[in-house]
Amino acid sequence: MAGLEHPSDELLQGLLEQGLESTQAERLLHHLDGCRACSERLEALEPELFHYRQFRALVEPRLPRPARPWADLTHELE
């Protein structure tokens, strides 16, 4: 997925089935964050994602914010 290349349906399905290596899944998720067209393709493969995103958009603004930012646990996970 270098540059503006969009993932294939097979790659999107691999993400849904958790069949991708972690680095490949991370790159794909990063692409999906910025590409509405691919996000919509993913939702078409798995309609529950569309409903989840609708629910999250409705509920998230109503949730209380944490008193302080969450700690970065990246170094502990590695």
Short mmCIF file of N, CA, C and O in Angstrom, two decimals:
data_model
loop_
_atom_site.label_atom_id
_atom_site.label_comp_id
_atom_site.label_asym_id
_atom_site.label_seq_id
_atom_site.Cartn_x
_atom_site.Cartn_y
_atom_site.Cartn_z
N MET A 1 0.81 -1.20 0.00
CA MET A 1 0.00 0.00 0.00
C MET A 1 0.85 1.25 0.00
O MET A 1 0.68 2.13 0.82
N ALA A 2 1.77 1.32 -0.86
CA ALA A 2 2.63 2.49 -0.94
C ALA A 2 1.89 3.63 -1.62
O ALA A 2 1.16 3.43 -2.57
N GLY A 3 2.09 4.83 -1.13
CA GLY A 3 1.50 6.00 -1.75
C GLY A 3 0.00 5.99 -1.73
O GLY A 3 -0.62 5.77 -0.71
N LEU A 4 -0.61 6.19 -2.91
CA LEU A 4 -2.05 6.29 -3.02
C LEU A 4 -2.70 4.97 -3.41
O LEU A 4 -3.88 4.94 -3.74
N GLU A 5 -1.97 3.90 -3.38
CA GLU A 5 -2.52 2.60 -3.75
C GLU A 5 -3.59 2.18 -2.73
O GLU A 5 -3.39 2.25 -1.53
N HIS A 6 -4.72 1.73 -3.24
CA HIS A 6 -5.81 1.29 -2.38
C HIS A 6 -5.74 -0.22 -2.21
O HIS A 6 -5.38 -0.94 -3.14
N PRO A 7 -6.10 -0.74 -1.04
CA PRO A 7 -6.02 -2.17 -0.80
C PRO A 7 -7.09 -2.93 -1.58
O PRO A 7 -8.16 -2.40 -1.87
N SER A 8 -6.80 -4.16 -1.88
CA SER A 8 -7.76 -5.04 -2.57
C SER A 8 -8.84 -5.47 -1.58
O SER A 8 -8.68 -5.37 -0.36
N ASP A 9 -9.93 -6.00 -2.13
CA ASP A 9 -10.98 -6.55 -1.26
C ASP A 9 -10.45 -7.70 -0.43
O ASP A 9 -10.86 -7.89 0.72
N GLU A 10 -9.53 -8.47 -1.01
CA GLU A 10 -8.95 -9.61 -0.28
C GLU A 10 -8.17 -9.13 0.93
O GLU A 10 -8.21 -9.74 2.00
N LEU A 11 -7.44 -8.01 0.77
CA LEU A 11 -6.68 -7.47 1.89
C LEU A 11 -7.62 -6.93 2.97
O LEU A 11 -7.39 -7.15 4.16
N LEU A 12 -8.68 -6.26 2.55
CA LEU A 12 -9.66 -5.77 3.52
C LEU A 12 -10.31 -6.93 4.26
O LEU A 12 -10.50 -6.87 5.48
N GLN A 13 -10.62 -8.00 3.54
CA GLN A 13 -11.20 -9.18 4.18
C GLN A 13 -10.21 -9.80 5.15
O GLN A 13 -10.59 -10.25 6.23
N GLY A 14 -8.93 -9.80 4.80
CA GLY A 14 -7.90 -10.30 5.71
C GLY A 14 -7.85 -9.52 7.02
O GLY A 14 -7.63 -10.09 8.08
N LEU A 15 -8.10 -8.22 6.94
CA LEU A 15 -8.15 -7.41 8.15
C LEU A 15 -9.33 -7.84 9.02
O LEU A 15 -9.19 -7.99 10.23
N LEU A 16 -10.48 -8.05 8.39
CA LEU A 16 -11.67 -8.47 9.13
C LEU A 16 -11.48 -9.82 9.79
O LEU A 16 -11.97 -10.06 10.90
N GLU A 17 -10.76 -10.70 9.12
CA GLU A 17 -10.57 -12.05 9.63
C GLU A 17 -9.32 -12.18 10.49
O GLU A 17 -8.96 -13.28 10.90
N GLN A 18 -8.66 -11.06 10.74
CA GLN A 18 -7.43 -11.01 11.54
C GLN A 18 -6.37 -11.93 10.96
O GLN A 18 -5.63 -12.59 11.70
N GLY A 19 -6.28 -11.95 9.63
CA GLY A 19 -5.32 -12.81 8.96
C GLY A 19 -4.10 -12.07 8.42
O GLY A 19 -3.41 -12.60 7.58
N LEU A 20 -3.87 -10.86 8.91
CA LEU A 20 -2.74 -10.06 8.43
C LEU A 20 -1.66 -9.97 9.49
O LEU A 20 -1.95 -10.03 10.69
N GLU A 21 -0.42 -9.81 9.05
CA GLU A 21 0.66 -9.54 10.00
C GLU A 21 0.41 -8.19 10.64
O GLU A 21 -0.22 -7.32 10.05
N SER A 22 0.92 -7.98 11.83
CA SER A 22 0.62 -6.75 12.56
C SER A 22 1.07 -5.49 11.82
O SER A 22 0.33 -4.50 11.79
N THR A 23 2.24 -5.52 11.18
CA THR A 23 2.70 -4.33 10.45
C THR A 23 1.81 -4.05 9.25
O THR A 23 1.50 -2.89 8.96
N GLN A 24 1.38 -5.09 8.58
CA GLN A 24 0.49 -4.92 7.42
C GLN A 24 -0.87 -4.40 7.88
O GLN A 24 -1.44 -3.51 7.25
N ALA A 25 -1.39 -4.91 8.98
CA ALA A 25 -2.66 -4.45 9.52
C ALA A 25 -2.56 -2.99 9.95
O ALA A 25 -3.49 -2.20 9.70
N GLU A 26 -1.46 -2.60 10.58
CA GLU A 26 -1.26 -1.21 11.00
C GLU A 26 -1.26 -0.27 9.80
O GLU A 26 -1.88 0.80 9.84
N ARG A 27 -0.55 -0.65 8.74
CA ARG A 27 -0.52 0.20 7.53
C ARG A 27 -1.91 0.32 6.93
O ARG A 27 -2.33 1.40 6.50
N LEU A 28 -2.63 -0.78 6.90
CA LEU A 28 -3.99 -0.77 6.35
C LEU A 28 -4.92 0.10 7.20
O LEU A 28 -5.69 0.91 6.67
N LEU A 29 -4.83 -0.02 8.50
CA LEU A 29 -5.66 0.80 9.39
C LEU A 29 -5.33 2.28 9.23
O LEU A 29 -6.22 3.14 9.24
N HIS A 30 -4.06 2.58 9.07
CA HIS A 30 -3.64 3.98 8.85
C HIS A 30 -4.25 4.49 7.54
O HIS A 30 -4.74 5.61 7.47
N HIS A 31 -4.22 3.68 6.50
CA HIS A 31 -4.81 4.06 5.22
C HIS A 31 -6.32 4.29 5.38
O HIS A 31 -6.86 5.27 4.87
N LEU A 32 -6.98 3.40 6.10
CA LEU A 32 -8.42 3.51 6.29
C LEU A 32 -8.79 4.78 7.07
O LEU A 32 -9.86 5.36 6.83
N ASP A 33 -7.92 5.21 7.98
CA ASP A 33 -8.18 6.45 8.72
C ASP A 33 -8.29 7.65 7.79
O ASP A 33 -9.04 8.58 8.07
N GLY A 34 -7.56 7.64 6.70
CA GLY A 34 -7.54 8.79 5.81
C GLY A 34 -8.25 8.59 4.49
O GLY A 34 -8.29 9.50 3.66
N CYS A 35 -8.83 7.42 4.26
CA CYS A 35 -9.44 7.14 2.96
C CYS A 35 -10.90 6.72 3.15
O CYS A 35 -11.18 5.57 3.50
N ARG A 36 -11.78 7.65 2.92
CA ARG A 36 -13.21 7.37 3.09
C ARG A 36 -13.70 6.28 2.12
O ARG A 36 -14.52 5.44 2.49
N ALA A 37 -13.19 6.30 0.89
CA ALA A 37 -13.63 5.32 -0.10
C ALA A 37 -13.32 3.89 0.37
O ALA A 37 -14.17 3.00 0.27
N CYS A 38 -12.12 3.68 0.89
CA CYS A 38 -11.75 2.33 1.36
C CYS A 38 -12.50 1.97 2.64
O CYS A 38 -12.87 0.81 2.84
N SER A 39 -12.75 2.95 3.50
CA SER A 39 -13.55 2.69 4.70
C SER A 39 -14.95 2.23 4.32
O SER A 39 -15.50 1.31 4.93
N GLU A 40 -15.52 2.87 3.31
CA GLU A 40 -16.85 2.47 2.85
C GLU A 40 -16.83 1.08 2.22
O GLU A 40 -17.77 0.31 2.39
N ARG A 41 -15.75 0.75 1.50
CA ARG A 41 -15.62 -0.60 0.95
C ARG A 41 -15.55 -1.63 2.07
O ARG A 41 -16.17 -2.70 1.98
N LEU A 42 -14.82 -1.31 3.13
CA LEU A 42 -14.72 -2.22 4.27
C LEU A 42 -16.08 -2.40 4.93
O LEU A 42 -16.46 -3.53 5.27
N GLU A 43 -16.82 -1.31 5.07
CA GLU A 43 -18.16 -1.40 5.65
C GLU A 43 -19.10 -2.23 4.79
O GLU A 43 -19.99 -2.90 5.30
N ALA A 44 -18.91 -2.18 3.47
CA ALA A 44 -19.74 -2.99 2.58
C ALA A 44 -19.44 -4.48 2.77
O ALA A 44 -20.34 -5.32 2.66
N LEU A 45 -18.19 -4.80 3.07
CA LEU A 45 -17.82 -6.20 3.32
C LEU A 45 -18.35 -6.67 4.67
O LEU A 45 -18.65 -7.85 4.85
N GLU A 46 -18.44 -5.75 5.62
CA GLU A 46 -18.87 -6.09 6.98
C GLU A 46 -19.84 -5.00 7.45
O GLU A 46 -19.44 -4.03 8.08
N PRO A 47 -21.13 -5.13 7.14
CA PRO A 47 -22.11 -4.08 7.45
C PRO A 47 -22.17 -3.69 8.92
O PRO A 47 -22.54 -2.56 9.24
N GLU A 48 -21.80 -4.58 9.82
CA GLU A 48 -21.84 -4.24 11.24
C GLU A 48 -20.90 -3.08 11.56
O GLU A 48 -21.13 -2.32 12.50
N LEU A 49 -19.82 -2.93 10.78
CA LEU A 49 -18.91 -1.81 11.00
C LEU A 49 -19.60 -0.48 10.77
O LEU A 49 -19.37 0.49 11.50
N PHE A 50 -20.47 -0.42 9.77
CA PHE A 50 -21.22 0.80 9.51
C PHE A 50 -22.10 1.14 10.71
O PHE A 50 -22.13 2.28 11.16
N HIS A 51 -22.78 0.15 11.25
CA HIS A 51 -23.65 0.39 12.41
C HIS A 51 -22.84 0.78 13.64
O HIS A 51 -23.24 1.65 14.41
N TYR A 52 -21.69 0.16 13.81
CA TYR A 52 -20.81 0.52 14.92
C TYR A 52 -20.36 1.97 14.81
O TYR A 52 -20.40 2.72 15.78
N ARG A 53 -19.94 2.39 13.61
CA ARG A 53 -19.49 3.77 13.43
C ARG A 53 -20.62 4.76 13.65
O ARG A 53 -20.41 5.83 14.20
N GLN A 54 -21.82 4.42 13.23
CA GLN A 54 -22.97 5.29 13.49
C GLN A 54 -23.20 5.43 14.99
O GLN A 54 -23.42 6.52 15.50
N PHE A 55 -23.18 4.30 15.69
CA PHE A 55 -23.37 4.31 17.13
C PHE A 55 -22.29 5.13 17.83
O PHE A 55 -22.57 5.95 18.69
N ARG A 56 -21.05 4.89 17.42
CA ARG A 56 -19.93 5.60 18.04
C ARG A 56 -20.04 7.11 17.81
O ARG A 56 -19.80 7.90 18.72
N ALA A 57 -20.41 7.53 16.61
CA ALA A 57 -20.57 8.95 16.31
C ALA A 57 -21.67 9.58 17.16
O ALA A 57 -21.59 10.75 17.55
N LEU A 58 -22.69 8.81 17.48
CA LEU A 58 -23.78 9.31 18.30
C LEU A 58 -23.40 9.38 19.78
O LEU A 58 -23.71 10.35 20.47
N VAL A 59 -22.72 8.37 20.27
CA VAL A 59 -22.43 8.25 21.70
C VAL A 59 -21.16 8.98 22.13
O VAL A 59 -21.13 9.60 23.20
N GLU A 60 -20.13 8.93 21.32
CA GLU A 60 -18.82 9.47 21.73
C GLU A 60 -18.86 10.92 22.21
O GLU A 60 -18.24 11.23 23.24
N PRO A 61 -19.58 11.82 21.55
CA PRO A 61 -19.60 13.20 22.05
C PRO A 61 -20.24 13.34 23.43
O PRO A 61 -20.00 14.32 24.13
N ARG A 62 -21.02 12.38 23.84
CA ARG A 62 -21.71 12.43 25.14
C ARG A 62 -20.90 11.84 26.28
O ARG A 62 -21.26 12.00 27.44
N LEU A 63 -19.82 11.16 25.96
CA LEU A 63 -19.00 10.52 26.99
C LEU A 63 -18.15 11.55 27.71
O LEU A 63 -17.64 12.49 27.10
N PRO A 64 -17.98 11.40 29.02
CA PRO A 64 -17.12 12.34 29.74
C PRO A 64 -15.66 12.16 29.35
O PRO A 64 -15.22 11.06 29.02
N ARG A 65 -14.93 13.23 29.32
CA ARG A 65 -13.50 13.19 29.01
C ARG A 65 -12.73 12.81 30.27
O ARG A 65 -13.13 13.15 31.39
N PRO A 66 -11.61 12.12 30.11
CA PRO A 66 -10.80 11.76 31.29
C PRO A 66 -10.25 13.01 31.97
O PRO A 66 -10.03 14.04 31.32
N ALA A 67 -10.02 12.92 33.26
CA ALA A 67 -9.50 14.05 34.03
C ALA A 67 -8.11 14.45 33.55
O ALA A 67 -7.75 15.62 33.59
N ARG A 68 -7.35 13.49 33.10
CA ARG A 68 -6.02 13.77 32.55
C ARG A 68 -5.78 12.82 31.38
O ARG A 68 -6.42 11.77 31.30
N PRO A 69 -4.86 13.17 30.48
CA PRO A 69 -4.61 12.29 29.32
C PRO A 69 -4.13 10.92 29.76
O PRO A 69 -3.49 10.76 30.80
N TRP A 70 -4.47 9.94 28.95
CA TRP A 70 -4.02 8.57 29.23
C TRP A 70 -2.52 8.49 29.05
O TRP A 70 -1.94 9.13 28.19
N ALA A 71 -1.90 7.66 29.84
CA ALA A 71 -0.45 7.45 29.76
C ALA A 71 -0.13 6.66 28.48
O ALA A 71 -0.90 5.81 28.06
N ASP A 72 1.02 6.95 27.90
CA ASP A 72 1.49 6.22 26.73
C ASP A 72 2.15 4.93 27.20
O ASP A 72 3.18 4.94 27.86
N LEU A 73 1.55 3.79 26.88
CA LEU A 73 2.04 2.49 27.33
C LEU A 73 2.84 1.75 26.26
O LEU A 73 3.18 0.58 26.44
N THR A 74 3.19 2.44 25.18
CA THR A 74 3.88 1.79 24.07
C THR A 74 5.14 1.08 24.52
O THR A 74 5.38 -0.07 24.16
N HIS A 75 5.97 1.76 25.31
CA HIS A 75 7.24 1.15 25.74
C HIS A 75 7.02 -0.09 26.60
O HIS A 75 7.82 -1.01 26.59
N GLU A 76 5.92 -0.16 27.34
CA GLU A 76 5.64 -1.32 28.17
C GLU A 76 5.12 -2.50 27.33
O GLU A 76 5.28 -3.65 27.72
N LEU A 77 4.51 -2.19 26.19
CA LEU A 77 3.98 -3.25 25.34
C LEU A 77 5.05 -3.91 24.50
O LEU A 77 4.88 -5.03 24.03
N GLU A 78 6.15 -3.22 24.27
CA GLU A 78 7.21 -3.76 23.41
C GLU A 78 8.10 -4.70 24.12
O GLU A 78 8.27 -5.35 24.86
#
